[in-house]
XYZ file of N, CA and C in Angstrom:
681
model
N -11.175 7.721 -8.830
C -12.158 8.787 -9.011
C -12.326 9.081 -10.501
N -13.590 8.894 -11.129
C -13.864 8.999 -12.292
C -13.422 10.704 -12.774
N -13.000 10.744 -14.005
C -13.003 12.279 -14.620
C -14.040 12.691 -15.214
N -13.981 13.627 -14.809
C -15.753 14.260 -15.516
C -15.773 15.497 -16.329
N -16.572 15.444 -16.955
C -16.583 16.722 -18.148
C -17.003 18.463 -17.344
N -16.391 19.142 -18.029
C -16.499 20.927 -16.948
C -18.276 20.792 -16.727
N -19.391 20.694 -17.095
C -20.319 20.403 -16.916
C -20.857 19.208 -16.079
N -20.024 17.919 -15.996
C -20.259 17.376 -14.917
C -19.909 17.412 -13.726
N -18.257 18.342 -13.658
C -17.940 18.797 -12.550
C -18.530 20.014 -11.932
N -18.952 20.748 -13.026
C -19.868 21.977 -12.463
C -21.165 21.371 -11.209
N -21.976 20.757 -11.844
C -22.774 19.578 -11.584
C -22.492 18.877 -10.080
N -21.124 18.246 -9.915
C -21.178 17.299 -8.815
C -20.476 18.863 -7.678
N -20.194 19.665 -8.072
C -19.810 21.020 -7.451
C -21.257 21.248 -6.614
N -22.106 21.583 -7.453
C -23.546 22.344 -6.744
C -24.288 21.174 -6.083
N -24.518 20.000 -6.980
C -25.199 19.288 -5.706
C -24.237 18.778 -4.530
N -23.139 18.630 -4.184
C -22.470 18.805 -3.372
C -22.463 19.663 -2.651
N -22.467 20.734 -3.022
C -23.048 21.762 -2.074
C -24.106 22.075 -1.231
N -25.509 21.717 -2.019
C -26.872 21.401 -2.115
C -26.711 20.439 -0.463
N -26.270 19.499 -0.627
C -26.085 18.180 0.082
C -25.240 19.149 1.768
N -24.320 20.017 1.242
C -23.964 19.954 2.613
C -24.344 21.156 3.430
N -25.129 22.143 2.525
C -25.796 22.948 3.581
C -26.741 22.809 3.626
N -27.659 21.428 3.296
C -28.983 20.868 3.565
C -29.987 21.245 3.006
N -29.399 21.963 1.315
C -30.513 22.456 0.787
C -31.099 21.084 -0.033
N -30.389 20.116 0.267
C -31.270 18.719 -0.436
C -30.624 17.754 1.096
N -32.045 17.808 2.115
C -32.169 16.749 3.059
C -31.601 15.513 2.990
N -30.879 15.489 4.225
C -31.022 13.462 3.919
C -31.736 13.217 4.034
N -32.250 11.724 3.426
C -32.926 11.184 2.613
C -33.971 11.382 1.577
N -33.697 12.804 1.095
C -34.692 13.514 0.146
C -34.519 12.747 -1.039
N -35.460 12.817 -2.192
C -35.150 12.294 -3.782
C -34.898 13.019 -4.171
N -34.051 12.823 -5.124
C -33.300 13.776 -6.005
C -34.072 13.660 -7.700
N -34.340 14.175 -8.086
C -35.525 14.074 -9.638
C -34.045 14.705 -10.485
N -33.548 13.730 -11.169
C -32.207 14.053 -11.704
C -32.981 14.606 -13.116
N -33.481 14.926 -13.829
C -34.278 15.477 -15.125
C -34.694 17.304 -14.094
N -35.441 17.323 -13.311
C -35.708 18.216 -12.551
C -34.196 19.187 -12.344
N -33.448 18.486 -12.000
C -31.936 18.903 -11.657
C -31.309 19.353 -12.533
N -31.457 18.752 -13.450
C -30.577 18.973 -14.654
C -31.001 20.291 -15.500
N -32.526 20.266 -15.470
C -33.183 21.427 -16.251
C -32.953 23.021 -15.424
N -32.732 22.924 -13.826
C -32.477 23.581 -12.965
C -31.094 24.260 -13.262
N -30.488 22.863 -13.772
C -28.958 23.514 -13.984
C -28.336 24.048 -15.169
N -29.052 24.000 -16.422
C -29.334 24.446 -17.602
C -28.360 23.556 -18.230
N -27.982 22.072 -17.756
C -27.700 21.253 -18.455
C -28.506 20.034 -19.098
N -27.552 19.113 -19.410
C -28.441 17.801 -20.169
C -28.620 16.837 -19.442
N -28.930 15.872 -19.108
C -28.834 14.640 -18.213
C -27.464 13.441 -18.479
N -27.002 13.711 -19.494
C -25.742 12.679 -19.504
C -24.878 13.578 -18.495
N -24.359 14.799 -18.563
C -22.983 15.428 -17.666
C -24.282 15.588 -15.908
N -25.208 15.538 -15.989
C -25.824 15.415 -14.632
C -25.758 13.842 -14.013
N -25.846 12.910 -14.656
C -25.602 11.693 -14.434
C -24.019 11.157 -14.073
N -22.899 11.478 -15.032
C -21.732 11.791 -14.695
C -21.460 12.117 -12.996
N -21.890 13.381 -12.786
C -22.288 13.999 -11.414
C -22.576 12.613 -10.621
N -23.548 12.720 -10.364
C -24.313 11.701 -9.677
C -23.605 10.121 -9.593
N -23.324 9.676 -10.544
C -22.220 8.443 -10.657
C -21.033 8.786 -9.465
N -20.279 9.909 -9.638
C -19.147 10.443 -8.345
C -19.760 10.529 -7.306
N -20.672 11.071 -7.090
C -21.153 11.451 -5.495
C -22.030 10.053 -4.864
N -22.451 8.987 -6.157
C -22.868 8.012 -5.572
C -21.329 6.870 -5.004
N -20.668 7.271 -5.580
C -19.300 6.572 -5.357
C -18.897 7.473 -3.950
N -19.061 8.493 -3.948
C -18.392 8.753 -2.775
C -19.338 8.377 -1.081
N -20.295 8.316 -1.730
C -21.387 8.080 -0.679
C -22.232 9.468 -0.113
N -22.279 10.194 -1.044
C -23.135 11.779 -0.651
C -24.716 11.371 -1.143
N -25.059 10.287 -2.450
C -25.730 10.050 -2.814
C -25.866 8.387 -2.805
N -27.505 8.195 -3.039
C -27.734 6.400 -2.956
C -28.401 5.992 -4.426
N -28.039 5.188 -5.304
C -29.454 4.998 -6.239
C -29.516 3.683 -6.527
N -30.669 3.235 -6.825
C -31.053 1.734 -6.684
C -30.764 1.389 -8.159
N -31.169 0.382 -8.304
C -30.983 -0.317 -10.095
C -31.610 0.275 -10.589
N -32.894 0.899 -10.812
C -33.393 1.873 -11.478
C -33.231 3.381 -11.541
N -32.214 3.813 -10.745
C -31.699 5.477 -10.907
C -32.470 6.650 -10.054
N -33.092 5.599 -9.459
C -34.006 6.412 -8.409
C -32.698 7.097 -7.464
N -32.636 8.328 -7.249
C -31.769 8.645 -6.507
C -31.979 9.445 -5.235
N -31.552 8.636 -4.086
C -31.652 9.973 -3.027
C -30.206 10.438 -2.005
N -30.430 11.720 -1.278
C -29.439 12.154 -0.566
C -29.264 10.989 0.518
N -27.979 10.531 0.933
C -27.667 9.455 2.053
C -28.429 10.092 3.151
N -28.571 9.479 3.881
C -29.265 9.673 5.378
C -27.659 9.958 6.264
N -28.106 10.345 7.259
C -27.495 10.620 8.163
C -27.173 9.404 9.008
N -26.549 8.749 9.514
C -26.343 7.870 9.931
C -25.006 7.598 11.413
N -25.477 7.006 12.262
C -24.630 6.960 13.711
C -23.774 6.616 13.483
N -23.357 5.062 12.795
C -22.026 4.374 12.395
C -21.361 5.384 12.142
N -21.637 5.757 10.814
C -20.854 6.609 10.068
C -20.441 7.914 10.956
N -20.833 8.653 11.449
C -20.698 9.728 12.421
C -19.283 9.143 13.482
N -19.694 8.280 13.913
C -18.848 7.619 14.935
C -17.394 6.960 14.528
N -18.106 6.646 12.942
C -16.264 6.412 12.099
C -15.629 7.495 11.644
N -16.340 8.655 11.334
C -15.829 9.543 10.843
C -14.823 10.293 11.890
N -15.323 10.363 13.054
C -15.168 10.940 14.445
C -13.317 9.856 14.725
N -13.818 8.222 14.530
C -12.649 7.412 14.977
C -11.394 8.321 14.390
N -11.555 8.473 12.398
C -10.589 8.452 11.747
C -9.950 10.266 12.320
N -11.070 10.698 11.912
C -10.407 12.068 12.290
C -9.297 12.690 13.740
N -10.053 11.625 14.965
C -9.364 11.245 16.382
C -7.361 11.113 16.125
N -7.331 10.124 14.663
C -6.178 10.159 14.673
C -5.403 10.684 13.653
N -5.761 10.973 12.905
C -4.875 11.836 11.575
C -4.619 13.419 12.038
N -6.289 14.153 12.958
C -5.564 15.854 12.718
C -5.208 15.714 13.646
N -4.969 15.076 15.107
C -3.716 15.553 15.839
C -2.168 15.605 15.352
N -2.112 14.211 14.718
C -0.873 14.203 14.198
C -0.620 14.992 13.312
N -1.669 15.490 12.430
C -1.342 16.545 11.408
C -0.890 17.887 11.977
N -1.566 18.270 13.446
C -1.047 19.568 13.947
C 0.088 19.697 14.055
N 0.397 18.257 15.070
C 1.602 17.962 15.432
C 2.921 18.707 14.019
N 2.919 17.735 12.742
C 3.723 18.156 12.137
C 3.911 19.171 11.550
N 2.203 19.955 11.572
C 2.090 21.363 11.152
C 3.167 22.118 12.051
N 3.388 22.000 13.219
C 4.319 22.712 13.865
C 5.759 22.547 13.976
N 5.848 21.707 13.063
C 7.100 21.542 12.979
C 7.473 22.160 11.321
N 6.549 21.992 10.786
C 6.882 22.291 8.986
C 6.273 23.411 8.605
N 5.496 24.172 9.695
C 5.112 25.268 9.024
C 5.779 26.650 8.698
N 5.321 27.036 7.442
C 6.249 28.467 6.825
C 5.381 29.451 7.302
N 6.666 30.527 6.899
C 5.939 31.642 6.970
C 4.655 32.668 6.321
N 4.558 31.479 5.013
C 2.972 31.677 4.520
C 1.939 30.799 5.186
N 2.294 29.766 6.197
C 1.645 29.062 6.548
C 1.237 29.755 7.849
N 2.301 30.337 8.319
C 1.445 31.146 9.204
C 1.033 32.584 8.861
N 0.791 33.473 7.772
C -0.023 34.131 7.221
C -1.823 33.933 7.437
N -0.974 32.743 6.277
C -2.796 31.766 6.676
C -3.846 31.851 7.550
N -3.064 31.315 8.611
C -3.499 30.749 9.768
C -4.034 31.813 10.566
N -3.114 32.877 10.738
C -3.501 34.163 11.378
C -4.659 35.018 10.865
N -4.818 34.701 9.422
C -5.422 35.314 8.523
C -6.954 34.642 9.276
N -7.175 32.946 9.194
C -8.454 32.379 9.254
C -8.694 32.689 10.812
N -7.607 33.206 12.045
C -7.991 33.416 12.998
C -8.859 34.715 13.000
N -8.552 35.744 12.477
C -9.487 36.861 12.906
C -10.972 36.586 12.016
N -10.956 35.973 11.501
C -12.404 35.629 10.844
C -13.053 34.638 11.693
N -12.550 34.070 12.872
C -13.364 32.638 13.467
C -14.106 34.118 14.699
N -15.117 33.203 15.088
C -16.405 33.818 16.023
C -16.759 32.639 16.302
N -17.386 32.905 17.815
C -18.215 31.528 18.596
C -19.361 31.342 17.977
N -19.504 29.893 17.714
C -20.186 29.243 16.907
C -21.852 29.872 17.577
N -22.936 29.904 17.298
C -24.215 30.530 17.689
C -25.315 29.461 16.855
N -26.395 29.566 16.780
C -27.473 29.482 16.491
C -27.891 30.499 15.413
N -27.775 31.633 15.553
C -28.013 32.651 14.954
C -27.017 32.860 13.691
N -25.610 32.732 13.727
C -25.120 32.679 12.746
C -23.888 31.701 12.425
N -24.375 30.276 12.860
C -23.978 29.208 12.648
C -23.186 28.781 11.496
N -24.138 29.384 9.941
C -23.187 28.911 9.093
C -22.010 29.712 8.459
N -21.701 31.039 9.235
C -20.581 31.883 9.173
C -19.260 31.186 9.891
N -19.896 30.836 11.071
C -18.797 30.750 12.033
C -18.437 29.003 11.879
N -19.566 28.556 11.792
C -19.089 26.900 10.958
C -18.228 27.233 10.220
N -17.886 27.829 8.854
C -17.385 28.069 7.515
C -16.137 28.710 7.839
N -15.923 29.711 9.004
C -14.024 30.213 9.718
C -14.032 29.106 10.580
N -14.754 28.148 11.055
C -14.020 27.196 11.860
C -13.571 26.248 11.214
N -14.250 25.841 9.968
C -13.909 24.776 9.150
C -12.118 25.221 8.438
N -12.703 26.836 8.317
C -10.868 27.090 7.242
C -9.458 27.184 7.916
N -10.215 27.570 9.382
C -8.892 27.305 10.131
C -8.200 26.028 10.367
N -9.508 25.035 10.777
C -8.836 24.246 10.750
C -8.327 23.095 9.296
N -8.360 23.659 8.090
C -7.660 23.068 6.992
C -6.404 23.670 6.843
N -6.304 24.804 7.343
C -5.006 25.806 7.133
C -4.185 25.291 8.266
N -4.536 24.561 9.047
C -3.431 24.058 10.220
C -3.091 22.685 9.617
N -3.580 21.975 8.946
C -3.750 20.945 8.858
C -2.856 20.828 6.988
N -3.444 21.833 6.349
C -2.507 21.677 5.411
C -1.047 22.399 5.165
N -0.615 22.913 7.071
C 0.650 23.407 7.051
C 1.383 22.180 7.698
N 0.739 21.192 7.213
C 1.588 19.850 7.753
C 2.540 19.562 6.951
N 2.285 19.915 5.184
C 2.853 19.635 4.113
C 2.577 18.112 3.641
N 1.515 17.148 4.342
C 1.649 16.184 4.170
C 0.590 15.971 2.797
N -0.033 15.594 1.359
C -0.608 15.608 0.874
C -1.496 14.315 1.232
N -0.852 13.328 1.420
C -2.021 12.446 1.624
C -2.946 12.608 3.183
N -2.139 13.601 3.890
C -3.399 13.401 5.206
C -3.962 14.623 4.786
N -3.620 15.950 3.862
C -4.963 16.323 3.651
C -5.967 16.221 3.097
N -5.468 15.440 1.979
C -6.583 14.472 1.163
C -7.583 13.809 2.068
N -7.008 12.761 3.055
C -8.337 12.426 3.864
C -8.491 13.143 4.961
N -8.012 14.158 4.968
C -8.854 15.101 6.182
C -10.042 15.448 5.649
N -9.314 16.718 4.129
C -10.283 17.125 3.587
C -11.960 16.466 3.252
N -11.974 15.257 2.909
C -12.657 14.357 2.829
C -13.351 14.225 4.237
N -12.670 13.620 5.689
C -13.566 13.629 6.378
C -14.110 14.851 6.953
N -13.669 15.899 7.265
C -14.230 17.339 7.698
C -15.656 17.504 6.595
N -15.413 17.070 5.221
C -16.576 17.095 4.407
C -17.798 16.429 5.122
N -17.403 15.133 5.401
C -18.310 14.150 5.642
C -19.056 14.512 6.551
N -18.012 15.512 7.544
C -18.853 15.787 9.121
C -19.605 16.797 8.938
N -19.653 17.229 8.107
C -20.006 18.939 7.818
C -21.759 18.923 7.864
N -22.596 17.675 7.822
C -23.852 17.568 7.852
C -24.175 17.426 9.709
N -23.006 16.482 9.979
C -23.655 16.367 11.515
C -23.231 17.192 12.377
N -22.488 17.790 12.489
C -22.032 19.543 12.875
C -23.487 20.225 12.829
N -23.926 20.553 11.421
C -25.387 21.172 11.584
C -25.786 20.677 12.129
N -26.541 19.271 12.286
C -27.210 18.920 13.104
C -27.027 18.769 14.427
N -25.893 19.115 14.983
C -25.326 19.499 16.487
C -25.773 20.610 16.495
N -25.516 21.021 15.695
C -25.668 23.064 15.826
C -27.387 23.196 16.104
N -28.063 22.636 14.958
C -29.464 22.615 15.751
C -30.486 21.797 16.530
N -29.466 21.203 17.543
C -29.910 20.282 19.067
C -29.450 21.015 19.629
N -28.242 22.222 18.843
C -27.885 22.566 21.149
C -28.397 23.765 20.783
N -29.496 24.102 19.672
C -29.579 25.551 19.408
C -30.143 26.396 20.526
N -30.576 25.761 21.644
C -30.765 26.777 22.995
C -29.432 27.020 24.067
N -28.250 26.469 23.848
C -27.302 26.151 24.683
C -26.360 27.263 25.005
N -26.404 28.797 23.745
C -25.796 29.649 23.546
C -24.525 29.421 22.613
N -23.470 30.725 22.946
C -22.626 30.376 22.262
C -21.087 29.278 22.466
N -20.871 28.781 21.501
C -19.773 27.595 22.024
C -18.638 28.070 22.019
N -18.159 29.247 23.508
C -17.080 30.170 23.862
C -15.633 29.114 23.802
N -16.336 27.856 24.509
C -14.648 27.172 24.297
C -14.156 26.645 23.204
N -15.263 26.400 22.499
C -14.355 25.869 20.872
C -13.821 26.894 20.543
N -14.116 28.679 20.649
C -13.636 29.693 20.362
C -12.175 29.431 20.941
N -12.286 29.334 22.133
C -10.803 29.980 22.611
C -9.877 28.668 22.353
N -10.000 27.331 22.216
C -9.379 25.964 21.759
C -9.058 26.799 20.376
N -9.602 27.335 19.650
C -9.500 27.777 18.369
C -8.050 28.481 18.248
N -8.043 29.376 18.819
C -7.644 30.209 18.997
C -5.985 29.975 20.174
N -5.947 28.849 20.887
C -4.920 28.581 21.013
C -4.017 27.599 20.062
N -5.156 26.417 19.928
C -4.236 25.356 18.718
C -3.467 26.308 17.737
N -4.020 27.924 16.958
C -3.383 28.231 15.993
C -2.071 28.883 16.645
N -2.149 29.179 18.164
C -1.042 30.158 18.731
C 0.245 28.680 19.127
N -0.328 27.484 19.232
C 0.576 26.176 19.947
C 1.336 25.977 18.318
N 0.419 25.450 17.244
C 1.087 25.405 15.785
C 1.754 26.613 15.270
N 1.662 27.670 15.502
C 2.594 28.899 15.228
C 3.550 29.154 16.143
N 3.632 29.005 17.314
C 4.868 28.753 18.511
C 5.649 27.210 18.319
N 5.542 25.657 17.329
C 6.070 25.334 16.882
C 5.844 24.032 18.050
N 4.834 24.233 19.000
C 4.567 22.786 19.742
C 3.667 22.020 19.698
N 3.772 21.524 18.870
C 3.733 20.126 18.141
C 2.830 19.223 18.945
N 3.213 18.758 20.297
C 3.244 18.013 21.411
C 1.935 18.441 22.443
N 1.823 19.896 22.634
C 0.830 20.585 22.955
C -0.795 20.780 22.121
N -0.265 21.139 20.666
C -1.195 21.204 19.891
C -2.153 19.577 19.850
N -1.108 18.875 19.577
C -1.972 17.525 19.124
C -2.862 17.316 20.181
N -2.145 17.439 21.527
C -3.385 17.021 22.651
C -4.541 17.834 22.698
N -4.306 19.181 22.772
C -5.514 19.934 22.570
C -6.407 19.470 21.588
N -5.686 19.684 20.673
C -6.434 18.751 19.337
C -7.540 17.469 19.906
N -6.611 16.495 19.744
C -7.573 15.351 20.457
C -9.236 15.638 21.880
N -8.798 16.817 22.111
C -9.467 17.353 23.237
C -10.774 18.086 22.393
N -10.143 18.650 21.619
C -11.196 19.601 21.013
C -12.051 18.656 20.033
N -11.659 17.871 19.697
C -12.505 16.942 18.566
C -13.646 15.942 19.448
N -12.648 15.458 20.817
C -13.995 14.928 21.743
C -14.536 15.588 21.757
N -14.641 16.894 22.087
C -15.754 17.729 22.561
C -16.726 18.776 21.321
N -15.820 18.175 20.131
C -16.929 18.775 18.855
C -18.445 18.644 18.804
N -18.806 19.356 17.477
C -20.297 18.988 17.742
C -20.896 18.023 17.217
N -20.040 17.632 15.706
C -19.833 16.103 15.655
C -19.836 14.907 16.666
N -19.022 15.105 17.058
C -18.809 13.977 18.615
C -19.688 14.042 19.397
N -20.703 15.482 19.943
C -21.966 15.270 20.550
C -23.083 14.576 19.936
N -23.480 14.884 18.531
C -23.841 14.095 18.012
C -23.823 12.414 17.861
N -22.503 11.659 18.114
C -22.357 10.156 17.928
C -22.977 10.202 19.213
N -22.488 11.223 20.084
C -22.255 10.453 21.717
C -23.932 10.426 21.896
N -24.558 11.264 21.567
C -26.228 11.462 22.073
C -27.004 10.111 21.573
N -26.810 10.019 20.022
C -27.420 8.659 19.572
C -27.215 7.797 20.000
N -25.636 7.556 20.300
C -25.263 6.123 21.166
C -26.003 5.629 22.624
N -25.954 6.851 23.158
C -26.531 6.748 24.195
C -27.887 6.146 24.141
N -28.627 7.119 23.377
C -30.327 7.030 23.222
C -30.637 4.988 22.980
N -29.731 5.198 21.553
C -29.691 3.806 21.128
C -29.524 2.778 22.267
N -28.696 2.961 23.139
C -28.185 2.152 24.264
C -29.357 1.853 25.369
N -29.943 3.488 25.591
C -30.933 3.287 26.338
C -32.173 2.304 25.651
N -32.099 2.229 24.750
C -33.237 1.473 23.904
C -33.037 -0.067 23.725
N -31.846 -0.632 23.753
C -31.452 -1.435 23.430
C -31.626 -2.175 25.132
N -31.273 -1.364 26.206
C -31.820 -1.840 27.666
C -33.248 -1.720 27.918
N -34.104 -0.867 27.156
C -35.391 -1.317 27.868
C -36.090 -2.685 27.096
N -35.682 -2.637 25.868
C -35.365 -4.183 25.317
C -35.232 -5.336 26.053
N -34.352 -5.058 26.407
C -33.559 -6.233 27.361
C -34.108 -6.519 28.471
């Protein structure tokens, strides 16, 4: 990972941000001069920016610097979904075995802030569902699985919205609430064994995972009238 100057990290900070609450669309262009003047910087520490996030894959740019936001994409949804399937169970798992007593501060702390996910105020209750579950996950003590947690929970954080607005007539999502709300009571009671399965349970049934599962399908159906 390249190092970047406080201005280019300022930089890959906001359009990163930009990128994941969809205030720059996938596949939108990005007018990096436009951006830069927006950000009351220069175009070398905006380019900087853009170099990281094209490395990480938040951004695409061709040989000429044309740059746009990645698209949304099924593969990717569906790998993101594989990797995550097996790292945060096991991460609960050891969260319950290694967690302190600031770790469960935490945890208790991000529970009274979680609410069933809605339509109406989606990106509140996205944002306590997302912290709870890093606070379980980084009472594992493990640094390298929160490194790529952190990373994939990022990644998912676009197709979540876009779950959130396909099931936006469906009401509120009462059982991710109460899954919520036990995983932190199974990792604070110290079972390990319990948590992970729930875990695994709750991630099939994310809104991520509705997402792979709907395209796959569609795709599938398409791929048979093909045939």
């Amino acid at each position: 990972m390249p190092i970047l100057t406080s201005k280019a990290d300022g930089a890959y900070r906001e359009i990163r941000r930009q990128v994941l609450d969809g205030t720059l669309a996938p596949g939108a262009r990005v007018n990096q001069y436009e951006l830069a003047d927006a950000m009351g910087i220069s175009i070398t520490p905006l380019r900087e920016a853009m170099r990281r996030l094209t490395g990480e894959g938040w951004i695409v740019q061709d040989a000429h610097r044309n740059a746009r936001v990645a698209e949304l994409d099924l593969d990717e949804a569906r790998h993101l979904n594989e990797a995550r399937r097996v790292l945060e169970p096991a991460a609960v798992s050891l969260a319950a075995q290694r967690r302190t007593d600031e770790d469960v501060a935490a945890i208790e702390s991000a529970v009274a802030d979680l609410r069933p996910v809605t339509s109406d105020e989606g990106e509140v209750a996205l944002a306590a569902h997302s912290e709870l579950h890093r606070r379980l996950y980084r009472a594992a003590h493990n640094p390298v699985m929160t490194s790529l947690l952190d990373g994939l929970w990022d990644k998912l954080e676009r197709y979540r919205r876009l779950g959130l607005e396909a099931g936006a007539q469906a009401g509120p999502r009462t059982r991710d609430h109460e899954e919520h709300l036990e995983l932190a009571r199974l990792v604070i009671a110290g079972d390990g064994e319990a948590a992970a399965a729930l875990m695994t349970e709750h991630i099939d049934r994310s809104l991520a995972a509705e997402v792979a599962s709907a395209a796959t399908q569609a795709q599938d159906g398409e791929d048979r009238t093909v045939g």
